[in-house]
Coordinates of C-alpha atoms in Angstrom, one line a residue:
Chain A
X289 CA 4.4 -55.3 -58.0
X290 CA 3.5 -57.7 -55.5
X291 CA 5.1 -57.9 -52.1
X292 CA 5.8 -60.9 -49.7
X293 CA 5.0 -59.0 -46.0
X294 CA 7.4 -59.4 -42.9
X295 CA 5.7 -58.3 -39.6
X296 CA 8.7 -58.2 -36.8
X297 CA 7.0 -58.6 -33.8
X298 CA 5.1 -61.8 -35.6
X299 CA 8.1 -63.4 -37.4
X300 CA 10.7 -62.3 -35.5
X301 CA 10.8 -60.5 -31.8
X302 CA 9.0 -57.9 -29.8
X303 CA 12.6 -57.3 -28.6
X304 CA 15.4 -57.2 -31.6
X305 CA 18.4 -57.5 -30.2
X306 CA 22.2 -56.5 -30.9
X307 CA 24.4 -56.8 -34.0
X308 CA 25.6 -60.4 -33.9
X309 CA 24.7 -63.4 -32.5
X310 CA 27.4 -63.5 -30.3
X311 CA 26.3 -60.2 -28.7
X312 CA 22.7 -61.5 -27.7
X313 CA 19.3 -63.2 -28.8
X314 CA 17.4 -61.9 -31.6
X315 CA 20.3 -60.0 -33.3
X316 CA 20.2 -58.3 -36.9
X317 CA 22.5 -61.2 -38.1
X318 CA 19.9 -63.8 -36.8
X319 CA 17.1 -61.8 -38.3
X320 CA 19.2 -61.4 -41.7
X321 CA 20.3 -64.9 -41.8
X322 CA 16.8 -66.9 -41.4
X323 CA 14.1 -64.3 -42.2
X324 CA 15.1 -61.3 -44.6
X325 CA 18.3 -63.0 -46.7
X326 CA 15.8 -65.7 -48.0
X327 CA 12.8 -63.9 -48.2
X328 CA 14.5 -60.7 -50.4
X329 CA 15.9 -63.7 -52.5
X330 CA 12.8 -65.6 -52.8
X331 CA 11.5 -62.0 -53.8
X332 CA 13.6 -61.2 -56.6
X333 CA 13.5 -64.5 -58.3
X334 CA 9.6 -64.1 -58.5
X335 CA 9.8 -60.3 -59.4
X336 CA 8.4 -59.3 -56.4
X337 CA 8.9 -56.8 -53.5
X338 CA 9.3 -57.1 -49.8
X339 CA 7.6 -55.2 -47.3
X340 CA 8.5 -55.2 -43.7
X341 CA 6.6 -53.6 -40.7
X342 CA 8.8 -52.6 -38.0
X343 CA 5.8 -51.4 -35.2
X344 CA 5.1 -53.4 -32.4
X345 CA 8.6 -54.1 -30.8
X346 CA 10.4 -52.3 -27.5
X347 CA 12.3 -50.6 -30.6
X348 CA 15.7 -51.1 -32.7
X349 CA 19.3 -50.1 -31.7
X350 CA 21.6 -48.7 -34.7
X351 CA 23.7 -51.7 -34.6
X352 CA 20.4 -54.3 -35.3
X353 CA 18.8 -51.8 -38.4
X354 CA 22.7 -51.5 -39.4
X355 CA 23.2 -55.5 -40.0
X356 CA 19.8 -55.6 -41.4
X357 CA 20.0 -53.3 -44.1
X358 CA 23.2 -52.8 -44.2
X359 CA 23.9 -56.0 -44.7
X360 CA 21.0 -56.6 -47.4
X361 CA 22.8 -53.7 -49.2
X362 CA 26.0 -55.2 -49.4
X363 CA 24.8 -58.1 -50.5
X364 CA 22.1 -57.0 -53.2
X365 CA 23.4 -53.5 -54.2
X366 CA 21.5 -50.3 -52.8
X367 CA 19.6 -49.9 -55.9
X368 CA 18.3 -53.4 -55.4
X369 CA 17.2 -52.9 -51.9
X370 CA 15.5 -49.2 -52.7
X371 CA 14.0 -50.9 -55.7
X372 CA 12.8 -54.4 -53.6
X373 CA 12.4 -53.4 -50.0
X374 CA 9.4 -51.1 -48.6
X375 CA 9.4 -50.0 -44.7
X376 CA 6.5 -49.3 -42.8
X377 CA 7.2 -47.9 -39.9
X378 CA 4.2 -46.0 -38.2
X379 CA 5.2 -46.0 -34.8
X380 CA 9.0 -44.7 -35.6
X381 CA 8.2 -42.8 -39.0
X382 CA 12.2 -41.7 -38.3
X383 CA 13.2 -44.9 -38.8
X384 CA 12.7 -44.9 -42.7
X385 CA 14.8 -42.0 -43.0
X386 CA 18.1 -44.1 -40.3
X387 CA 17.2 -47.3 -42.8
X388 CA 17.7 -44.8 -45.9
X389 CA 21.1 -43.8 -45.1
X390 CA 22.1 -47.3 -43.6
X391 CA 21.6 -48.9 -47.3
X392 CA 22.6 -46.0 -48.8
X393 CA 26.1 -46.0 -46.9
X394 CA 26.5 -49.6 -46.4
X395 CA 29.6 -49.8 -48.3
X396 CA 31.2 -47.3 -46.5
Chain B
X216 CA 1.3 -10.1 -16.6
X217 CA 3.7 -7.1 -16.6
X218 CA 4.8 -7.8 -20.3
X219 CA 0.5 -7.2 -20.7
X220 CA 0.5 -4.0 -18.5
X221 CA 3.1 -2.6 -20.6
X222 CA 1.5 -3.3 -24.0
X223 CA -1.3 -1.8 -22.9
X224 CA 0.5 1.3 -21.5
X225 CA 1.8 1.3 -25.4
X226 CA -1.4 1.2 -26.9
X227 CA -3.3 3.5 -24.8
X228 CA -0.3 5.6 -25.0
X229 CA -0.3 5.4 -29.1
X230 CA -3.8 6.3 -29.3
X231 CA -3.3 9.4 -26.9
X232 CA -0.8 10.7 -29.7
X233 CA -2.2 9.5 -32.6
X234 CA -5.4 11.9 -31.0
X235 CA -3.2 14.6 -30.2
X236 CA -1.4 14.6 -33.9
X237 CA -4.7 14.6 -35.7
X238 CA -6.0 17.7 -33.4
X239 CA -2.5 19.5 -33.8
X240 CA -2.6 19.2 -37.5
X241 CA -6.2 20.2 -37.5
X242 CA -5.2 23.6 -35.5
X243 CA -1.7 24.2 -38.1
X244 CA -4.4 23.7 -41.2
X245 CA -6.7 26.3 -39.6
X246 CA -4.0 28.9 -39.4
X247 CA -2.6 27.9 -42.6
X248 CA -5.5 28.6 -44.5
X249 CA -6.6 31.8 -42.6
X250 CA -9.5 29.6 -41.3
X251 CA -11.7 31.2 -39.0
X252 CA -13.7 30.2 -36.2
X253 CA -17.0 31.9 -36.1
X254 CA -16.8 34.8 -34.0
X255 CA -19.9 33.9 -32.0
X256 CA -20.2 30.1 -31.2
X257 CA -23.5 28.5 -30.8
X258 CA -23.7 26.3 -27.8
X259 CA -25.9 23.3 -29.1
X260 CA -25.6 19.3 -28.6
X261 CA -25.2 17.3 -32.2
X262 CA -26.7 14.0 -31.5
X263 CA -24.3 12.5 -34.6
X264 CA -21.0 13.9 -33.1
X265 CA -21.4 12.9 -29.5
X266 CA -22.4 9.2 -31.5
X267 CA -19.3 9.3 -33.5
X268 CA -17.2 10.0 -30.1
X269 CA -18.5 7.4 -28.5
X270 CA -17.8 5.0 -31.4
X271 CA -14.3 5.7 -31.8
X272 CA -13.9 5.4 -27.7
X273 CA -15.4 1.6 -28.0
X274 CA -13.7 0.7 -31.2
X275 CA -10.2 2.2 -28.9
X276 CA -11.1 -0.1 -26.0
X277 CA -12.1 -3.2 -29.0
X278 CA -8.8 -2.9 -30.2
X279 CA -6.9 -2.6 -27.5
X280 CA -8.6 -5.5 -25.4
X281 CA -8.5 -8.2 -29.3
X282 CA -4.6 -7.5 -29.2
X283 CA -4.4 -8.0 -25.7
X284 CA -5.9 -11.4 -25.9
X285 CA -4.3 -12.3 -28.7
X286 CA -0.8 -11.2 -26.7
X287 CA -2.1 -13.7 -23.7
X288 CA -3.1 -16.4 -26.1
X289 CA 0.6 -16.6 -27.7
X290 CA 2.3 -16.8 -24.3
X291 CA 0.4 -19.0 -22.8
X292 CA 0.8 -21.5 -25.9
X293 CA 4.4 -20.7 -25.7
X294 CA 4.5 -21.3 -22.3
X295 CA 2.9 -24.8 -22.8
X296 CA 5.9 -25.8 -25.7
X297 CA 8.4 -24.3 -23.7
X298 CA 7.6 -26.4 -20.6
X299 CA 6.9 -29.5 -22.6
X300 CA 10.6 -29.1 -24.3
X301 CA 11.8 -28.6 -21.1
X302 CA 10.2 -32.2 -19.1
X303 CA 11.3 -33.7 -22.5
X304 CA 15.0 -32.3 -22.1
X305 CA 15.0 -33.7 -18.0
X306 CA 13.5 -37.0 -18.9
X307 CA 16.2 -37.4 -21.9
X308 CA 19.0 -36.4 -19.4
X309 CA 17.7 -38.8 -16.7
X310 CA 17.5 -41.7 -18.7
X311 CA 20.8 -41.4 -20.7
X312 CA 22.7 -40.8 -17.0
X313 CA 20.7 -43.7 -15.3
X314 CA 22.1 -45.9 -18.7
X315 CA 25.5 -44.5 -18.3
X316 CA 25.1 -45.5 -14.4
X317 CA 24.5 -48.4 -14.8
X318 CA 27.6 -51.0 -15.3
X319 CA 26.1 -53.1 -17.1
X320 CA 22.5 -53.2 -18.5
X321 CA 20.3 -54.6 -21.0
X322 CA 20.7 -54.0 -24.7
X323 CA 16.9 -54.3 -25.3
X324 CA 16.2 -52.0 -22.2
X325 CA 18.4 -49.2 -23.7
X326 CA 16.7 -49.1 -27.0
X327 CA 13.0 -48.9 -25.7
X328 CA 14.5 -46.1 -23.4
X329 CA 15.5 -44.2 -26.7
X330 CA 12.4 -45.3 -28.7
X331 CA 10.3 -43.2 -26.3
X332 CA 12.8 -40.1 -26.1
X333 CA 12.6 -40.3 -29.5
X334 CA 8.4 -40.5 -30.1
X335 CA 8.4 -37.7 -27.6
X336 CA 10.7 -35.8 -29.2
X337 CA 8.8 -36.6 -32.7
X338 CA 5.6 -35.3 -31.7
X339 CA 7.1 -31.9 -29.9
X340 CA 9.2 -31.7 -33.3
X341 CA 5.3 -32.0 -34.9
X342 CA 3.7 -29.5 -32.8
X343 CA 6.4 -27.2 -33.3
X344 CA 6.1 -27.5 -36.9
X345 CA 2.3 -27.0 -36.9
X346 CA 2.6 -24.3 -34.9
X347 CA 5.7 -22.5 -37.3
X348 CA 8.5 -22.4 -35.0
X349 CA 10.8 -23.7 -37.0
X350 CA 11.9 -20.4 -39.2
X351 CA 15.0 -20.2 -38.7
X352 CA 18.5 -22.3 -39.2
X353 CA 16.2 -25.9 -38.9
X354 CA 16.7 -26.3 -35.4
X355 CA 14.6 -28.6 -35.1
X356 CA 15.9 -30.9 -37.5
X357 CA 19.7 -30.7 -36.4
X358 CA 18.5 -31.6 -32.9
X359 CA 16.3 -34.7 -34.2
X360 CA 20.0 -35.3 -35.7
X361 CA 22.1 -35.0 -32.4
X362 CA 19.0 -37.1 -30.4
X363 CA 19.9 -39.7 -33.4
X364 CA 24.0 -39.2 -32.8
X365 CA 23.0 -40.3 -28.7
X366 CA 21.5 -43.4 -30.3
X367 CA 24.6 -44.3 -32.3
X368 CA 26.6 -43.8 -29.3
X369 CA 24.3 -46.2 -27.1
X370 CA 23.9 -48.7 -29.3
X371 CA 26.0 -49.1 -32.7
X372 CA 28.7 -51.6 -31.9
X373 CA 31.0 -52.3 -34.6
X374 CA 31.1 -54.6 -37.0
X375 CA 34.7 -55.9 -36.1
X376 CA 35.8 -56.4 -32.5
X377 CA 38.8 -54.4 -33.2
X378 CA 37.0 -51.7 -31.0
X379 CA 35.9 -52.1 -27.4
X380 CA 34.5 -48.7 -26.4
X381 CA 30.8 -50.5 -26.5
X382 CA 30.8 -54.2 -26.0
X383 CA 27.4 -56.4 -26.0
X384 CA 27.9 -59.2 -23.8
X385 CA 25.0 -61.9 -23.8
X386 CA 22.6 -59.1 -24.5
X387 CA 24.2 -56.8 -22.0
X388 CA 26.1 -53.6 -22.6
X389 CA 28.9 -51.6 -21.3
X390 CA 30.9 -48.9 -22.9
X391 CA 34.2 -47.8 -22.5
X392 CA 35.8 -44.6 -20.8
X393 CA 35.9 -43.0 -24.4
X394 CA 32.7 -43.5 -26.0
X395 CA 30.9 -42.2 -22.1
X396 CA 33.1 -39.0 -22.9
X397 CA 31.9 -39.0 -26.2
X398 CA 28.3 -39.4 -25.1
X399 CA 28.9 -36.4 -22.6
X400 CA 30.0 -34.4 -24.9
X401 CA 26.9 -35.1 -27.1
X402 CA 24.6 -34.2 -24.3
X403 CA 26.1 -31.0 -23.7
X404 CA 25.6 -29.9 -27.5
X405 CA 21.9 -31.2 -27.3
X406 CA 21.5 -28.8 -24.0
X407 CA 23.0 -26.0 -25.7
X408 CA 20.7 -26.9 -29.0
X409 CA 17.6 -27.0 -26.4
X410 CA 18.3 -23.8 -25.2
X411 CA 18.6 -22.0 -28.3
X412 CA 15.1 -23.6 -29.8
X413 CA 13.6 -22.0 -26.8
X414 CA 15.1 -18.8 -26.8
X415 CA 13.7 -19.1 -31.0
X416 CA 10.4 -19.6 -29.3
X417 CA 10.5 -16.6 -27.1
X418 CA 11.5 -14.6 -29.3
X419 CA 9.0 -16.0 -32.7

């Protein structure tokens, strides 16, 4: 499968922010909205994956990762995100595991 | 050093009745089987016994001085993971009381706080898992889980704004009286975590 890449610190922020953009700058909805919405979408109508690489920022709070892939969850269905979506996180390897039960719980 | 003196005491001390035992016996299997000693002993040096005394003395003083280092070796690396867990445990408190000290602070200052409690915690969890110390119950791994609950607590606001115990206000947080209880009470169950991990280690 081929995979469109998303760097955060090059596409997005060194410094994600909060849940919603009325919270702060560079929130999970922001992030959702312009980068990963379109991009998963772009993805799956050319049978490809998306890979996102979450080193190189000042880190993620719950709420942010929550929105993210949360939100992608509830949107596309879990098995579409586990299917579509690969994490590299080398930095964090812990994250994975909190973005795991985030889609896998989104619905909750 | 006195846990050291001791084992050696032990040793030494298990060798002296190991020697006496074998010698006992010896004497009891003498008289047992109506076993004699010659009547008139001959005086004379054997070369091959006084060689095999003196081998058993060295290999008595090999042994006991190979366990003895290998007694110091495990405290001190002990020692080392017990005071790394410990500066880890005092920089984790400090910086989750200057956050809930603060009135207001940044968002984005609050989650590189945690992403470095949680590296450090990451690579002692590694070193302890090289190392073996996680036998029993996965403490390790329900701690990593509690560290994770802190984060939660610090940083997940909700999805509605029906709640106000956390509130992210132009990139700023402040939590309510609740969710600071709620974070103390975490705290306490991750010192009480801490302190059983290191008693594990003591004891492993």
């Amino acid at each position: 499968m081929e995979y469109i890449n998303i760097s955060m610190p090059k596409d997005f922020s060194i410094t994600p922010g909060p849940r919603n953009r009325s919270e702060g700058d560079f929130s999970g909805q922001q992030f959702f909205e312009e980068i990963l919405d379109p991009t998963f979408a772009e993805a799956l109508k050319e049978n490809k994956g998306v890979t996102i690489n979450l080193d190189g920022t000042l880190g993620y709070g719950t709420s942010f990762l929550e929105e993210v892939f949360g939100g992608l969850a509830r949107k596309y269905t879990p098995e579409k995100v586990f299917k579509n979506l690969i994490i590299i996180s080398n930095e964090e390897e812990y994250l994975k595991n909190d973005i795991d039960n985030y889609i896998k719980n989104a619905n909750k | 050093m006195q846990t050291n003196k001791i084992t050696s005491i032990i040793y030494y001390s298990l060798f002296f009745l190991l020697g006496s035992f074998f010698s006992y016996s010896f004497f009891i299997l003498m008289l047992n089987n109506n076993l004699k000693i010659a009547e008139k002993i001959s005086i004379g040096f054997d070369p091959s016994n006084l060689l095999s005394i003196i081998i058993t003395l060295l290999l008595a003083l090999y042994i006991t001085r190979k366990l003895d280092k290998k007694t110091t070796e495990n405290r001190v690396e002990k020692d080392i993971l017990i005071d790394d867990i410990k500066q880890f445990k005092y920089k984790f408190y400090k910086e989750i009381h200057d956050i809930l000290n603060s009135k207001k602070i940044l968002y984005i200052e609050v989650v590189a706080k945690l992403k470095t409690i949680r590296m450090r915690f990451q690579s002692i969890n590694k070193i302890l898992k090289k190392y073996g110390y996680d036998m029993d119950n996965n403490r390790i791994a329900k701690l990593d889980e509690n560290i994770r609950d802190i984060k939660d607590l610090l940083t997940e606001t909700p999805k509605t704004k029906d709640k106000k115990q956390i509130i992210v206000n132009n990139g700023e947080l402040s939590f309510g009286t609740k969710r600071r209880e709620d974070i103390e009470i975490a705290l306490d169950d991750i010192s009480s975590k801490i302190f059983e991990l290191i008693v594990q280690i003591n004891k492993f």
